[in-house]
Amino acid sequence: MTEPAQGVEPHEMTADTVHPDPETPEPFELADTDDRFDGEQLDRADRQALRRVAGLSTELQDVTEVEYRQLRLERVVLIGVWTEGSPQDAENSLAELAALAETAGSQVLEGLIQRRDRPDPATYVGSGKARELRDIVVGSGADTVICDGELTPGQLRQLEAVVKVKVVDRTALILDIFAQHAKSREGKAQVSLAQMQYMLPRLRGWGESMSRQAGGAGGSGSGGVGTRGPGETKIETDRRRIRTKTARLRKEIAGMKTARDTKRQERKRNEVPSVAIAGYTNAGKSSLLNRLTGAGVLVENSLFATLDPTVRRAETDDGRDYTVTDTVGFVRHLPHDLVEAFRSTLEEVGSADLILHVVDGADADPESQLAAVRQVLADIDAHQVPELVVINKADLADPVVIDRLRRREPHSVVVSARTGEGIDALRAAIDSELPRPSIDVRVLLPYDRGDLVSRIHRDGEVLDEEHVADGTVVRARVKAALAGELSPYAVVSTPTV
């Protein structure tokens, strides 16, 4: 192992300089960007370096805990390619990858970033850096490399050939987390479908698992001696089985979608307004649902704790009913196959009357969370639904960040789902945003039709109410269906007592 060359910054790794003791790595700090940039150009040393990102290691200190968890946790090294944005953007992305790896049950040992114009088409990080990565993997004792991007089948295969350990990309990692957290039959089917679609182009065969194919029928094949076989390779058999299972899963999900559509149409027939809670994973959506409705759903400080949508009923201050739906969280570069597989449940967002877009005010980069979620909303054709930004975790966020977000998002409410701060203001904002009944009615309801009076209070907006000898005179705004039922009791003038 050679010593670092003269003039190399301490946070840079070249192909000839690997840290001598990966168990106790020195902290690597990013230099001030003003010293490292000249316009849009970067120093050659910066482009050629693998740079460790400090603070990502989750290596455990307690010996007994180590002995217990090493039986089940994979030891991983993270690698990212920084192609655009600031150094802080690259570090934030790798920090999120570390959180995803921990959620999947892995132990993060190292986090590395390489500056490139674009990922290497062969090995993602370039052949020289792939060999350097191999040295770091060996030195740290890692058994898995996780790449911060989606790798092509060729990149995956060639990078594994160099580093000699399992290589996983960001998409496979997210799919693994979804598979762990899916609880309902529909959620499991959707995750399985996304996994099958991801796996199909990445199937590989080794050694005797591959059959040899004949060039023609019987002994007349043009391939010659030793080339005739059963005709279908093992990998082709696997592909056929995956396609068959994919078709079956699509049929199952379509049947579940029918049941979900039926429930949604029933709510629409009853003209119950709907509110969908959407946002970045771990932004506090389930906590907000519990605050608004008392649903008591699972709340965990982990990514993708909620996969199955939960619908609960709530009411405004004036007594109007509406539904609140908690949906799956989004993340940067959410796999397209996953969005397609979950489209039936994400339709709850697209059909809502109002979207509560929850953003974590304590996150290092909340603006990128907003952008990532809006991209997914556009993918599922939900970008036309009215949106109210809910800046959550006000008890933990920097006030400067909160002020910046409020200037950027004027149509927003600041809350803390944990402490209850701002919840009353949020309820008032929801009340003002939900569609209101539009038909004015003035009716005299006999005292034996108290059921209609109750429905006006529940589904309409009462403007005036008076009890007279013949019954109850109500002036209100109601929806079309209820207005039709009330029409036999309509009055032009107030009857005398």
XYZ file of N, CA and C in Angstrom, residues 66-211:
438
model
N -23.145 -6.236 18.008
C -22.470 -6.598 16.768
C -22.596 -8.092 16.511
N -22.322 -8.894 17.533
C -22.375 -10.336 17.356
C -23.775 -10.792 16.967
N -24.792 -10.120 17.507
C -26.166 -10.503 17.171
C -26.524 -10.079 15.757
N -26.209 -8.833 15.389
C -26.682 -8.293 14.122
C -25.858 -8.758 12.938
N -24.624 -9.141 13.148
C -23.818 -9.594 12.020
C -24.367 -10.875 11.412
N -25.215 -11.585 12.151
C -25.806 -12.799 11.616
C -26.863 -12.491 10.557
N -27.378 -11.260 10.551
C -28.484 -10.959 9.662
C -28.273 -9.725 8.791
N -27.299 -8.876 9.087
C -27.119 -7.650 8.318
C -26.041 -7.832 7.255
N -26.319 -7.305 6.065
C -25.281 -7.231 5.048
C -24.414 -6.010 5.318
N -23.127 -6.150 5.027
C -22.178 -5.050 5.191
C -21.959 -4.447 3.808
N -22.315 -3.158 3.661
C -22.370 -2.586 2.322
C -21.467 -1.366 2.195
N -20.989 -1.159 0.970
C -20.283 0.054 0.570
C -21.153 0.747 -0.470
N -21.378 2.047 -0.291
C -22.196 2.822 -1.220
C -21.300 3.541 -2.210
N -21.743 3.621 -3.452
C -20.984 4.331 -4.475
C -21.954 5.138 -5.329
N -21.640 6.407 -5.542
C -22.478 7.266 -6.370
C -21.650 7.989 -7.411
N -22.274 8.336 -8.524
C -21.634 9.124 -9.575
C -22.293 10.492 -9.585
N -21.497 11.528 -9.344
C -21.985 12.897 -9.267
C -21.815 13.528 -10.645
N -22.963 13.736 -11.333
C -22.912 14.248 -12.700
C -23.369 15.691 -12.814
N -24.159 16.174 -11.860
C -24.668 17.535 -11.928
C -25.020 18.025 -10.534
N -25.259 19.328 -10.429
C -25.603 19.904 -9.140
C -24.369 20.206 -8.306
N -24.616 20.590 -7.056
C -23.530 20.960 -6.145
C -23.005 19.745 -5.404
N -21.830 19.872 -4.755
C -21.337 18.767 -3.920
C -22.329 18.390 -2.830
N -23.054 19.380 -2.285
C -24.028 19.075 -1.240
C -25.171 18.223 -1.782
N -25.573 18.474 -3.036
C -26.617 17.649 -3.652
C -26.166 16.198 -3.743
N -24.910 16.001 -4.145
C -24.379 14.640 -4.266
C -24.337 13.957 -2.911
N -23.923 14.669 -1.880
C -23.859 14.083 -0.542
C -25.261 13.777 -0.013
N -26.223 14.667 -0.278
C -27.594 14.412 0.174
C -28.157 13.154 -0.474
N -27.872 12.980 -1.760
C -28.369 11.800 -2.456
C -27.765 10.526 -1.867
N -26.464 10.571 -1.559
C -25.831 9.380 -0.985
C -26.301 9.138 0.450
N -26.572 10.216 1.184
C -27.112 10.056 2.537
C -28.491 9.400 2.497
N -29.302 9.761 1.497
C -30.601 9.108 1.354
C -30.431 7.641 0.994
N -29.441 7.328 0.145
C -29.171 5.935 -0.185
C -28.773 5.157 1.065
N -27.993 5.798 1.955
C -27.609 5.144 3.211
C -28.841 4.853 4.058
N -29.792 5.804 4.113
C -31.026 5.579 4.874
C -31.842 4.439 4.271
N -31.872 4.360 2.942
C -32.563 3.251 2.292
C -31.897 1.921 2.635
N -30.561 1.896 2.612
C -29.835 0.661 2.925
C -30.101 0.216 4.360
N -30.123 1.165 5.284
C -30.406 0.826 6.682
C -31.824 0.307 6.833
N -32.779 0.917 6.121
C -34.159 0.449 6.177
C -34.266 -0.978 5.676
N -33.454 -1.330 4.680
C -33.462 -2.690 4.141
C -32.757 -3.677 5.055
N -32.089 -3.190 6.122
C -31.425 -4.076 7.066
C -29.945 -4.227 6.840
N -29.304 -3.254 6.204
C -27.878 -3.337 5.916
C -27.077 -2.459 6.868
N -25.799 -2.744 6.955
C -24.865 -1.961 7.762
C -23.930 -1.218 6.813
N -24.010 0.106 6.808
C -23.222 0.909 5.877
C -21.808 1.104 6.434
N -20.814 0.730 5.639
C -19.415 0.865 6.046
C -18.757 2.086 5.431
N -19.029 2.345 4.163
C -18.373 3.442 3.452
C -19.361 4.086 2.489
N -19.155 5.374 2.197
C -19.905 6.069 1.164
C -18.946 6.822 0.270
N -18.963 6.531 -1.019
C -17.987 7.091 -1.956
C -18.696 7.769 -3.122
N -18.106 8.856 -3.609
C -18.661 9.591 -4.750
C -17.554 9.811 -5.770
N -17.874 9.608 -7.040
C -16.954 9.950 -8.119
C -17.586 11.023 -8.985
N -16.792 12.044 -9.343
C -17.264 13.120 -10.225
C -17.015 12.727 -11.670
N -18.117 12.618 -12.449
C -18.011 12.289 -13.873
C -19.065 13.074 -14.632
N -18.834 13.253 -15.934
C -19.842 13.891 -16.781
C -21.072 13.004 -16.921
N -20.857 11.696 -16.955
C -21.944 10.725 -17.032
C -21.411 9.384 -16.541
N -22.293 8.488 -16.050
C -21.821 7.172 -15.598
C -21.136 6.420 -16.732
N -20.127 5.662 -16.371
C -19.407 4.853 -17.360
C -20.357 3.799 -17.929
N -20.470 3.664 -19.244
C -21.427 2.710 -19.814
C -21.079 1.253 -19.526
N -19.818 0.966 -19.147
C -19.421 -0.416 -18.891
C -19.538 -0.782 -17.419
N -18.892 0.002 -16.544
C -18.826 -0.378 -15.124
C -19.374 0.696 -14.193
N -20.097 1.666 -14.695
C -20.750 2.720 -13.906
C -19.754 3.746 -13.382
N -18.621 3.310 -12.797
C -17.654 4.247 -12.233
C -16.338 4.267 -12.998
N -16.229 3.564 -14.061
C -14.973 3.519 -14.790
C -14.110 2.355 -14.308
N -13.313 1.789 -15.196
C -12.563 0.582 -14.865
C -11.535 0.811 -13.757
N -10.828 1.955 -13.798
C -9.833 2.220 -12.762
C -10.467 2.396 -11.394
N -11.550 3.151 -11.341
C -12.227 3.360 -10.071
C -12.923 2.100 -9.589
N -13.342 1.240 -10.525
C -13.931 -0.041 -10.123
C -12.891 -0.895 -9.399
N -11.630 -0.880 -9.895
C -10.572 -1.636 -9.200
C -10.260 -1.019 -7.841
N -10.288 0.307 -7.764
C -10.074 0.972 -6.481
C -11.209 0.641 -5.515
N -12.428 0.592 -6.041
C -13.570 0.206 -5.222
C -13.392 -1.212 -4.705
N -12.856 -2.077 -5.530
C -12.592 -3.454 -5.102
C -11.645 -3.471 -3.900
N -10.593 -2.652 -3.932
C -9.658 -2.604 -2.799
C -10.354 -2.138 -1.520
N -11.252 -1.155 -1.656
C -11.973 -0.653 -0.484
C -12.929 -1.724 0.054
N -13.567 -2.468 -0.833
C -14.465 -3.546 -0.415
C -13.694 -4.606 0.366
N -12.526 -4.976 -0.151
C -11.710 -5.983 0.533
C -11.248 -5.478 1.887
N -10.788 -4.227 1.935
C -10.274 -3.680 3.184
C -11.332 -3.520 4.255
N -12.577 -3.201 3.843
C -13.639 -2.973 4.827
C -14.390 -4.242 5.190
N -14.190 -5.312 4.426
C -14.911 -6.549 4.703
C -16.357 -6.521 4.244
N -16.679 -5.678 3.273
C -18.054 -5.576 2.787
C -18.405 -6.781 1.925
N -19.690 -7.104 1.887
C -20.135 -8.200 1.021
C -21.108 -7.738 -0.057
N -21.396 -6.427 -0.103
C -22.326 -5.895 -1.101
C -21.929 -4.467 -1.447
N -22.063 -4.109 -2.718
C -21.891 -2.730 -3.179
C -23.252 -2.240 -3.671
N -23.678 -1.064 -3.198
C -24.950 -0.477 -3.624
C -24.658 0.795 -4.402
N -25.153 0.862 -5.627
C -24.914 2.009 -6.507
C -26.098 2.968 -6.456
N -25.805 4.261 -6.434
C -26.840 5.290 -6.338
C -27.351 5.642 -7.725
N -28.008 4.703 -8.357
C -28.555 4.885 -9.689
C -29.057 3.548 -10.183
N -29.752 3.566 -11.321
C -30.215 2.305 -11.905
C -29.204 1.830 -12.932
N -28.647 0.649 -12.728
C -27.621 0.097 -13.604
C -28.259 -0.738 -14.704
N -27.652 -0.698 -15.875
C -28.079 -1.588 -16.942
C -27.609 -3.007 -16.608
N -28.214 -4.027 -17.227
C -27.740 -5.389 -16.970
C -26.244 -5.552 -17.245
N -25.735 -4.887 -18.283
C -24.312 -4.990 -18.588
C -23.442 -4.344 -17.525
N -23.841 -3.159 -17.047
C -23.077 -2.507 -15.979
C -23.067 -3.347 -14.717
N -24.193 -3.929 -14.389
C -24.295 -4.760 -13.191
C -23.357 -5.957 -13.290
N -23.365 -6.607 -14.426
C -22.551 -7.808 -14.612
C -21.058 -7.476 -14.597
N -20.664 -6.400 -15.291
C -19.241 -6.088 -15.391
C -18.682 -5.520 -14.089
N -19.496 -4.744 -13.343
C -19.010 -4.235 -12.073
C -18.852 -5.364 -11.057
N -19.771 -6.328 -11.061
C -19.640 -7.486 -10.179
C -18.388 -8.285 -10.519
N -18.060 -8.377 -11.809
C -16.870 -9.129 -12.218
C -15.601 -8.490 -11.668
N -15.615 -7.169 -11.457
C -14.423 -6.479 -10.941
C -14.366 -6.520 -9.427
N -15.461 -6.177 -8.757
C -15.426 -6.057 -7.294
C -15.568 -7.405 -6.599
N -16.048 -8.432 -7.304
C -16.134 -9.800 -6.782
C -17.117 -9.967 -5.634
N -18.041 -9.027 -5.459
C -19.114 -9.182 -4.480
C -20.421 -8.791 -5.157
N -21.522 -9.035 -4.470
C -22.829 -8.701 -5.036
C -22.963 -7.197 -5.236
N -23.502 -6.795 -6.373
C -23.758 -5.383 -6.682
C -25.262 -5.183 -6.803
N -25.782 -4.171 -6.119
C -27.205 -3.854 -6.122
C -27.356 -2.392 -6.518
N -28.337 -2.083 -7.351
C -28.563 -0.677 -7.683
C -29.708 -0.109 -6.853
N -29.938 1.178 -6.998
C -30.941 1.870 -6.180
C -32.332 1.284 -6.386
N -32.654 0.932 -7.622
C -33.974 0.385 -7.914
C -34.205 -0.927 -7.184
N -33.223 -1.841 -7.253
C -33.363 -3.133 -6.572
C -33.491 -2.941 -5.063
N -32.771 -1.961 -4.520
C -32.838 -1.685 -3.082
C -34.244 -1.231 -2.686
N -34.828 -0.312 -3.449
C -36.176 0.168 -3.143
C -37.193 -0.963 -3.272
N -37.042 -1.795 -4.295
C -37.948 -2.925 -4.449
C -37.842 -3.882 -3.266
N -36.631 -4.073 -2.747
C -36.433 -4.953 -1.595
C -37.151 -4.396 -0.368
N -37.067 -3.082 -0.160
C -37.747 -2.458 0.978
C -39.260 -2.609 0.830
N -39.772 -2.387 -0.372
C -41.210 -2.540 -0.593
C -41.647 -3.975 -0.315
N -40.822 -4.949 -0.726
C -41.175 -6.349 -0.492
C -41.225 -6.663 1.002
N -40.347 -6.044 1.791
C -40.349 -6.269 3.233
C -41.571 -5.655 3.900
N -42.057 -4.515 3.389
C -43.096 -3.756 4.076
C -44.507 -4.041 3.576
N -44.637 -4.696 2.425
C -45.975 -4.970 1.897
C -46.710 -5.943 2.821
N -47.922 -5.602 3.199
C -48.701 -6.431 4.126
C -49.980 -6.976 3.488
N -50.669 -6.153 2.724
C -51.935 -6.595 2.143
C -51.678 -7.465 0.910
N -52.716 -8.196 0.511
C -52.612 -9.043 -0.679
C -52.333 -8.196 -1.919
N -52.999 -7.044 -2.016
C -52.781 -6.176 -3.171
C -51.376 -5.595 -3.172
N -50.896 -5.143 -2.000
C -49.545 -4.592 -1.918
C -48.491 -5.610 -2.308
N -48.645 -6.842 -1.839
C -47.672 -7.889 -2.184
C -47.700 -8.190 -3.678
N -48.887 -8.203 -4.263
C -48.979 -8.470 -5.703
C -48.335 -7.352 -6.511
N -48.539 -6.095 -6.081
C -47.956 -4.966 -6.807
C -46.428 -4.990 -6.722
N -45.892 -5.296 -5.550
C -44.438 -5.361 -5.401
C -43.874 -6.508 -6.227
N -44.542 -7.664 -6.196
C -44.068 -8.810 -6.983
C -44.044 -8.486 -8.467
N -45.069 -7.774 -8.940
C -45.106 -7.397 -10.357
C -43.934 -6.500 -10.712
N -43.654 -5.497 -9.872
C -42.524 -4.604 -10.138
C -41.206 -5.365 -10.110
N -41.057 -6.309 -9.187
C -39.828 -7.096 -9.116
C -39.645 -7.955 -10.357
N -40.721 -8.557 -10.836
C -40.636 -9.388 -12.041
C -40.225 -8.552 -13.249
N -40.808 -7.358 -13.375
C -40.472 -6.500 -14.511
C -39.015 -6.055 -14.438
N -38.518 -5.816 -13.233
C -37.114 -5.429 -13.078
C -36.194 -6.615 -13.365
N -36.602 -7.797 -12.948
C -35.737 -8.966 -13.038
C -35.607 -9.503 -14.465
N -36.658 -9.363 -15.253
C -36.702 -10.017 -16.562
C -35.486 -9.724 -17.439
N -35.093 -8.447 -17.645
C -33.925 -8.210 -18.510
C -32.588 -8.491 -17.826
N -32.601 -8.847 -16.545
C -31.355 -9.024 -15.804
C -31.078 -10.483 -15.455
N -31.860 -11.397 -16.044
C -31.608 -12.814 -15.784
C -30.269 -13.216 -16.363
N -29.567 -14.082 -15.616
C -28.275 -14.581 -16.089
C -28.200 -16.078 -15.824
N -27.403 -16.783 -16.633
C -27.193 -18.212 -16.418
C -25.719 -18.509 -16.373
N -25.330 -19.513 -15.593
C -23.924 -19.864 -15.466
C -23.758 -21.372 -15.676
N -22.658 -21.748 -16.309
C -22.214 -23.136 -16.351
C -23.267 -24.090 -16.859
N -23.527 -25.169 -16.066
C -24.403 -26.231 -16.517
C -25.874 -25.857 -16.471
N -26.169 -24.685 -15.928
C -27.573 -24.275 -15.931
C -28.023 -23.877 -17.329
N -27.067 -23.744 -18.262
C -27.410 -23.391 -19.633
C -27.410 -24.655 -20.489
N -28.492 -24.915 -21.209
C -28.555 -26.049 -22.122
C -28.014 -25.635 -23.479
